[in-house]
Amino acid sequence: MTLASQNTSGSSDTSPETPLPSILDVSEDDLNYVVSQLGQPAFRARQLWRSLYHDGAQSFDEMTTLAKPFRAALEERYRISPVAPEVELRSADGSTDKVLFKLQDGELIETVLMRYGLDGHRRARRTVCISTQAGCALGCTFCATGQQGFRRQLSPGEIVAQVLHMRRVIRSENAALIAEGSAKKDEVTEITNVVFMGMGEPLANYNNTMGSIAVMNHGQGMNIGARHLTVSTVGLVPEIRKLAREPYQLNLAVSLHAPDDESRSRTMPVNKRYPIARLMHACRDYVETTNRRIFFEYVLLDRENDTPEHARKLADLLQGLMCHVNLIPVNPTEKGPYSRPNDRRSALFREILTRSGIPNTVRQEKGIDINAGCGQLRARSLDDAVETAK
Ligand code: SF4
C-alpha cells in the first residue's frame, strides 16, 4: 500500500468558527433563486452549474465564464466542497484508492475508487463507492461501519463531493497519459459507475440520496447514466417500494447475506424488522414494476452462511426472480468474529447456485491491502487516534 497523501494539519479550508455552507448543497432550483437574488440573469445559473459539475471547478476564481464581481459575491457566501481529504491510500497494484474525508463538523467518511481493466483485457471501468451516512445504525455484525454506530446523515453535497473528488483523480491521471503520449483523448476512461455501498444505508437517508442522484444524473453536469448508478440496501421494505416508483432506471442491490431468517437475524439485526418473506415480496414487486433485475449481495462468512445447505436454500429463495447474485468472500475486520472461506468452499457454493440456474459472480477483490472494506479505514484511523491520545 502507498500513502498517496495525508492532511496532517487536520484543518479544512475555512475557520471552524464560521464555516460557509457548501454550494454543492444548493439544489438546482435554489441555485436559480440565488443567482437572481444576486442580480444575475438566469443563464448564469446554468453556467455556474456547469462549472461545478461538468468542469469540476474547485474555486470560484476558476469559473472564468462568470463575471468577477459575481464570483466574488459567491465566494463571500459559499465554499465549494464540504469534504476535505484527510488520508489518501493507493493499493500496491494501483487499482484501488481509498480516501478518508473529514467533513466540516469533523466527522469522518470513506470513499473508494476502483479501476478495472488496467490490464487492457476487460472493458475499462472506473467505479466510485460512496458513503451516504457517517457511521450506520443497522449494526450488521460483519461490517466495520456497523461496529462503530451511527453519527449522522450526509447531505446531498457531501455525497456528490466524493464522486467529484475521485473524478479529479481520474482526470489528472488521464491528462498525464495524454501528455506523455500513452493514450489519445478518446481512449481514456472517466468515472463510469457509482455504487452507493460505502458507509451507511442509502435508503435510510432517502431524500438526500435521491437528491445526489439527481445531480449525478443531470445531463448538463456529471451526466452519469442512471443505469450506471447502483443503490444498495440491507432491505428497508417501504423504501424499496418507494424506489420502484422513482423515474430513474437505477440498479438496486439488496444485501441478503443469508437465505433464512434464523441465519440472517444472527448477522443482520434489520431482519427482525423486515424478515426474508416480506423482503422477497417487496423485491418481486420491484422487479415487476421496474422490469429491472435485482442484484443480491451475499458476503461469504466462513462456516456461518457458506454451507451447501445455505446455497441450496438461497437458490430456492431466488428461483424465478430476475436477479444476479454477487458472492463476496468477507474482508475480515480486526474486531469482527468472521473469517474468509477458503476457495474450495466458495467454489462449491457458487457451483450449487449455477447448477440451479441462478446467475452469479464472485466479486473481484480490490484494495485488501488498504482496508477497502466499508468502514475499515475509519475504524483504523479512530483506533490510531485513540492510541495517539493514550
Ligand atoms: S453493511 Fe451497510 S447497513 Fe450493514 S452496518 Fe454496514 S454500512 Fe450499515
Coordinates of C-alpha atoms in Angstrom, one line a residue, residues 43 49 88 94 132 142-143 165 171 184 213 241 246 286 288 324 331 346 367 374:
F43 CA -28.4 31.7 -17.8
W49 CA -24.0 24.6 -12.6
E88 CA -5.4 9.0 0.7
G94 CA -2.5 0.7 -8.4
T132 CA -24.3 8.2 2.4
F142 CA -19.6 -8.5 9.7
C143 CA -19.2 -4.7 8.9
H165 CA -13.0 14.3 -5.8
R171 CA -8.9 13.3 -14.8
K184 CA -5.4 9.6 -27.1
I213 CA -28.6 11.0 -7.8
R241 CA -41.3 0.1 -2.7
E246 CA -38.8 6.8 -9.0
Y286 CA -39.9 -4.2 -7.5
E288 CA -42.5 -6.5 -11.7
H324 CA -28.0 -11.8 -10.2
N331 CA -12.9 -8.7 4.2
S346 CA -16.6 -20.6 -2.2
G367 CA -7.9 -2.9 -2.1
C374 CA -16.6 -0.5 4.3

